[in-house]
Amino acid sequence: MSDPTPKARVLIVDADPAKLNVLKAALVHAAYQVISATSASFALTTLERDRPDLIVSGNRTEDMDGVEFCSIIRSDPAIHDIPFLLLSGPKRPTPWAVAQAGVDMLLAGDFVVAAVLDRIAKLLRNEAGPPVSPPPRAATPRPEPGGRTFEGSFGVLDLTEVTQAIALGGKTGRLALRLSAGEGALLFDSGRVVHAEFDGRTGEAAFAAMVATAQHDPEGSFRFKPTAELPGGASPRTIHKSVDQLLLSVASEIDEGQAAAGVPPPGPRS
């Protein structure tokens, strides 16, 4: 089956020439047009004359880290909307840094070409969107000016980390979760979690169930879509605690449940 977005132009930036060449060869083989650079500064000059459809950056370039590079991209009105995939390697940046920089997708861990190609295809499909836009509805949240989605997998970030990153950013919007046990959602209003729904539950019970489920579902994914405001009157308010109180309460419930079942609490993420 052919790639859904043939001939898309991809800029790859990494300080490691060997990794750069391997990824470049794989992209060319997959029918992408490729621009490459080992330094972010050179890449930025390239962007002025040759705009790509997607940027893939390693965690380190010759002159700055990938998060800083993404922040510069987002600060330039001419190129701020280019999708950005960050390959962090074993040392991933903090969720807050990733969210603040405007990274669209983070891929952590060992460098695996197949995984990178998969994320590139997903980002380009998301960027293309549906061929025909559906008519607007009164209850549909309005996009936040300049707002971007924040997405990834629970093999990379915990749901608690994702929640804290959105809260620290003071964001309003909807966090959609796709887990093997089903789909769930969290609503944020200016950084506060105001509603959760999952597996027929709502409120704190739903949030606790999502956190516990996501811990054991590394293939699960999340996607946060910022909005200017939540639709008036259409959003239930089932959570009234602060994010810190909510996370402490959920952590306590999970630990008590594991202790009752004779299961040791999960250790730190390697």
Coordinates of C-alpha atoms in Angstrom, one line a residue:
M1 CA 0.0 0.0 0.0
S2 CA 1.5 3.4 -1.0
D3 CA 2.1 6.2 1.5
P4 CA -1.0 8.4 1.9
T5 CA 1.1 11.6 1.5
P6 CA 3.6 10.9 -1.3
K7 CA 6.1 13.7 -2.3
A8 CA 5.6 15.6 1.0
R9 CA 8.7 17.7 1.8
V10 CA 10.4 16.8 5.1
L11 CA 13.2 18.7 6.9
I12 CA 15.3 16.6 9.2
V13 CA 17.8 18.1 11.6
D14 CA 20.2 16.2 13.8
A15 CA 23.8 16.5 15.0
D16 CA 24.5 12.9 14.2
P17 CA 25.4 12.6 10.5
A18 CA 25.0 8.8 10.6
K19 CA 21.5 8.9 11.9
L20 CA 20.7 11.7 9.6
N21 CA 21.8 9.7 6.5
V22 CA 19.9 6.6 7.6
L23 CA 16.7 8.5 8.1
K24 CA 17.2 10.5 4.9
A25 CA 17.6 7.3 2.9
A26 CA 14.5 5.8 4.4
L27 CA 12.4 8.9 3.7
V28 CA 13.6 9.1 0.1
H29 CA 12.8 5.4 -0.3
A30 CA 9.3 6.1 1.0
A31 CA 8.9 8.8 -1.7
Y32 CA 9.3 11.9 0.5
Q33 CA 11.3 14.9 -0.6
V34 CA 14.0 15.5 2.0
I35 CA 16.0 18.5 3.2
S36 CA 18.6 17.8 5.9
A37 CA 20.9 19.8 8.2
T38 CA 23.1 19.1 11.2
S39 CA 22.6 22.6 12.8
A40 CA 19.4 24.4 13.7
S41 CA 20.8 27.7 12.5
F42 CA 21.4 26.3 9.0
A43 CA 18.0 24.7 9.0
L44 CA 16.4 28.1 9.9
T45 CA 18.1 29.7 6.9
T46 CA 16.8 26.9 4.7
L47 CA 13.3 27.4 5.9
E48 CA 13.4 31.0 4.6
R49 CA 13.6 29.7 1.0
D50 CA 12.4 26.1 1.1
R51 CA 9.4 25.6 3.4
P52 CA 8.8 21.9 4.3
D53 CA 5.6 20.1 5.1
L54 CA 7.1 18.7 8.3
I55 CA 10.1 19.2 10.5
V56 CA 11.8 16.2 12.2
S57 CA 14.5 17.2 14.8
G58 CA 16.7 15.2 17.1
N59 CA 17.0 16.3 20.7
R60 CA 20.4 17.8 19.9
T61 CA 21.6 19.7 16.9
E62 CA 25.1 21.2 16.5
D63 CA 24.1 24.5 18.1
M64 CA 20.9 24.1 20.2
D65 CA 18.5 21.4 21.5
G66 CA 15.4 20.3 19.7
V67 CA 13.0 22.0 22.2
E68 CA 14.7 25.4 21.7
F69 CA 14.7 24.9 17.9
C70 CA 10.9 24.2 18.0
S71 CA 10.4 27.3 20.2
I72 CA 12.1 29.5 17.5
I73 CA 9.9 28.0 14.8
R74 CA 6.8 28.7 16.7
S75 CA 7.8 32.3 17.3
D76 CA 8.1 33.1 13.6
P77 CA 4.7 34.0 12.0
A78 CA 5.9 32.8 8.6
I79 CA 6.6 29.2 9.7
H80 CA 5.0 28.8 13.1
D81 CA 2.4 26.3 11.8
I82 CA 4.8 23.6 10.4
P83 CA 4.2 20.3 12.2
F84 CA 7.2 19.4 14.4
L85 CA 8.3 15.9 15.4
L86 CA 10.9 15.7 18.1
L87 CA 13.1 12.6 18.5
S88 CA 14.3 12.8 22.0
G89 CA 16.3 9.6 22.4
P90 CA 16.6 8.0 25.8
K91 CA 16.7 11.4 27.6
R92 CA 13.4 13.0 27.0
P93 CA 12.7 16.6 27.9
T94 CA 10.0 17.5 30.5
P95 CA 6.4 17.4 29.4
W96 CA 6.1 21.1 30.3
A97 CA 9.1 22.0 28.0
V98 CA 7.6 20.0 25.2
A99 CA 4.1 21.5 25.6
Q100 CA 5.5 25.1 25.9
A101 CA 7.7 24.7 22.8
G102 CA 4.8 23.6 20.7
V103 CA 6.1 20.2 19.7
D104 CA 3.4 18.3 17.9
M105 CA 4.7 14.8 18.6
L106 CA 7.5 13.4 20.8
L107 CA 9.1 10.0 20.0
A108 CA 11.4 8.9 22.9
G109 CA 13.6 5.9 23.3
D110 CA 16.0 4.2 20.9
F111 CA 16.2 5.4 17.3
V112 CA 14.0 3.1 15.2
V113 CA 13.4 4.1 11.6
A114 CA 10.1 2.3 11.2
A115 CA 8.7 4.2 14.3
V116 CA 9.9 7.5 12.9
L117 CA 8.2 6.9 9.5
D118 CA 5.0 5.9 11.3
R119 CA 4.9 9.2 13.3
I120 CA 5.7 11.2 10.1
A121 CA 2.8 9.6 8.2
K122 CA 0.4 10.2 11.2
L123 CA 1.4 13.9 11.5
L124 CA 1.1 14.6 7.8
R125 CA -2.4 12.9 7.8
N126 CA -3.5 15.0 10.7
E127 CA -2.1 18.2 9.0
A128 CA -4.0 17.4 5.8
G129 CA -7.3 17.0 7.6
P130 CA -10.6 15.9 5.9
P131 CA -11.1 16.8 2.3
V132 CA -14.3 18.7 3.1
S133 CA -14.8 20.5 6.4
P134 CA -18.1 19.7 8.1
P135 CA -20.5 22.7 8.8
P136 CA -19.8 24.4 12.1
R137 CA -22.1 23.6 15.0
A138 CA -23.0 25.9 17.9
A139 CA -21.6 23.5 20.5
T140 CA -18.3 23.0 18.8
P141 CA -15.4 24.8 20.7
R142 CA -13.7 27.5 18.7
P143 CA -10.0 26.9 18.0
E144 CA -7.6 28.9 20.2
P145 CA -5.8 31.5 18.0
G146 CA -2.4 30.0 17.2
G147 CA -3.3 27.0 19.3
R148 CA -1.8 23.6 18.4
T149 CA -2.5 20.1 19.3
F150 CA -0.3 18.3 21.8
E151 CA -0.2 14.5 21.3
G152 CA 1.8 11.4 22.1
S153 CA 1.7 8.0 23.5
F154 CA 1.6 6.7 27.1
G155 CA 4.7 4.7 26.3
V156 CA 6.4 8.1 26.4
L157 CA 4.5 10.3 28.9
D158 CA 2.3 9.3 31.9
L159 CA -1.3 10.7 32.0
T160 CA -0.3 12.6 35.2
E161 CA 2.6 14.2 33.3
V162 CA 0.3 15.2 30.5
T163 CA -2.2 16.6 32.9
Q164 CA 0.4 18.7 34.7
A165 CA 1.9 20.0 31.4
I166 CA -1.6 21.3 30.3
A167 CA -2.3 22.7 33.7
L168 CA 1.0 24.6 33.9
G169 CA 0.3 26.1 30.5
G170 CA -3.1 27.3 31.8
K171 CA -4.7 25.8 28.7
T172 CA -8.4 25.4 27.9
G173 CA -9.5 22.5 25.7
R174 CA -10.2 18.8 25.4
L175 CA -7.7 16.0 26.0
A176 CA -8.9 12.9 24.2
L177 CA -7.5 9.5 25.2
R178 CA -7.5 6.3 23.1
L179 CA -6.8 3.2 25.2
S180 CA -7.2 -0.5 24.6
A181 CA -10.0 -0.5 27.2
G182 CA -11.8 2.3 25.3
E183 CA -11.8 6.1 24.8
G184 CA -11.9 8.8 27.4
A185 CA -11.8 12.5 27.7
L186 CA -10.7 15.3 30.0
L187 CA -11.9 18.9 29.8
F188 CA -9.6 21.7 30.9
D189 CA -10.6 25.3 31.7
S190 CA -7.7 27.7 32.2
G191 CA -5.5 24.8 33.4
R192 CA -8.0 23.2 35.7
V193 CA -9.5 19.8 35.1
V194 CA -13.3 20.3 35.2
H195 CA -14.6 17.1 33.7
A196 CA -13.5 13.5 33.0
E197 CA -15.4 10.6 31.4
F198 CA -14.2 7.0 30.8
D199 CA -15.7 3.6 30.7
G200 CA -19.2 4.8 31.8
R201 CA -17.8 6.8 34.7
T202 CA -17.4 10.5 35.2
G203 CA -15.6 12.9 37.5
E204 CA -12.7 11.7 39.8
A205 CA -13.6 8.0 39.4
A206 CA -13.2 8.3 35.6
F207 CA -9.9 10.2 36.0
A208 CA -8.5 7.6 38.4
A209 CA -9.6 4.8 36.1
M210 CA -7.9 6.5 33.1
V211 CA -4.6 7.0 35.0
A212 CA -4.5 3.4 36.2
T213 CA -5.4 2.1 32.7
A214 CA -2.9 4.3 30.9
Q215 CA -0.1 3.1 33.2
H216 CA -0.4 -0.4 31.7
D217 CA -1.2 0.6 28.1
P218 CA 2.0 1.9 26.4
E219 CA 0.3 1.7 23.0
G220 CA -2.4 4.1 24.3
S221 CA -2.4 7.6 22.9
F222 CA -3.6 11.1 23.8
R223 CA -4.4 14.3 21.8
F224 CA -5.0 17.7 23.4
K225 CA -6.9 20.3 21.2
P226 CA -6.8 23.8 22.7
T227 CA -9.9 26.0 22.4
A228 CA -10.5 29.7 23.1
E229 CA -13.2 28.7 25.6
L230 CA -15.4 25.7 26.5
P231 CA -18.8 25.8 24.9
G232 CA -21.1 27.6 27.3
G233 CA -23.6 25.4 29.1
A234 CA -22.6 22.3 27.2
S235 CA -19.8 21.1 29.4
P236 CA -20.5 19.3 32.7
R237 CA -18.4 20.2 35.7
T238 CA -17.8 16.9 37.5
I239 CA -14.4 17.8 39.1
H240 CA -13.9 20.7 41.5
K241 CA -10.4 20.0 43.0
S242 CA -7.2 21.7 41.9
V243 CA -5.0 19.6 39.7
D244 CA -2.5 19.0 42.5
Q245 CA -5.3 17.9 44.8
L246 CA -6.7 15.7 42.1
L247 CA -3.4 14.0 41.3
L248 CA -2.6 13.4 45.0
S249 CA -6.1 11.9 45.5
V250 CA -5.8 9.6 42.5
A251 CA -2.2 8.5 43.5
S252 CA -3.5 7.6 46.9
E253 CA -6.4 5.6 45.5
I254 CA -4.2 3.7 43.1
D255 CA -1.6 2.9 45.8
E256 CA -4.4 1.7 48.2
G257 CA -5.9 -0.5 45.5
Q258 CA -2.5 -2.1 44.7
A259 CA -1.7 -2.6 48.3
A260 CA -5.1 -4.3 48.9
A261 CA -4.4 -6.6 45.9
G262 CA -0.8 -7.3 47.1
V263 CA 0.7 -5.5 44.1
P264 CA 3.7 -3.2 44.6
P265 CA 3.3 0.3 43.4
P266 CA 5.0 1.1 40.0
G267 CA 8.6 2.1 40.2
P268 CA 10.1 5.1 38.5
R269 CA 10.1 5.2 34.7
S270 CA 13.4 4.2 33.3

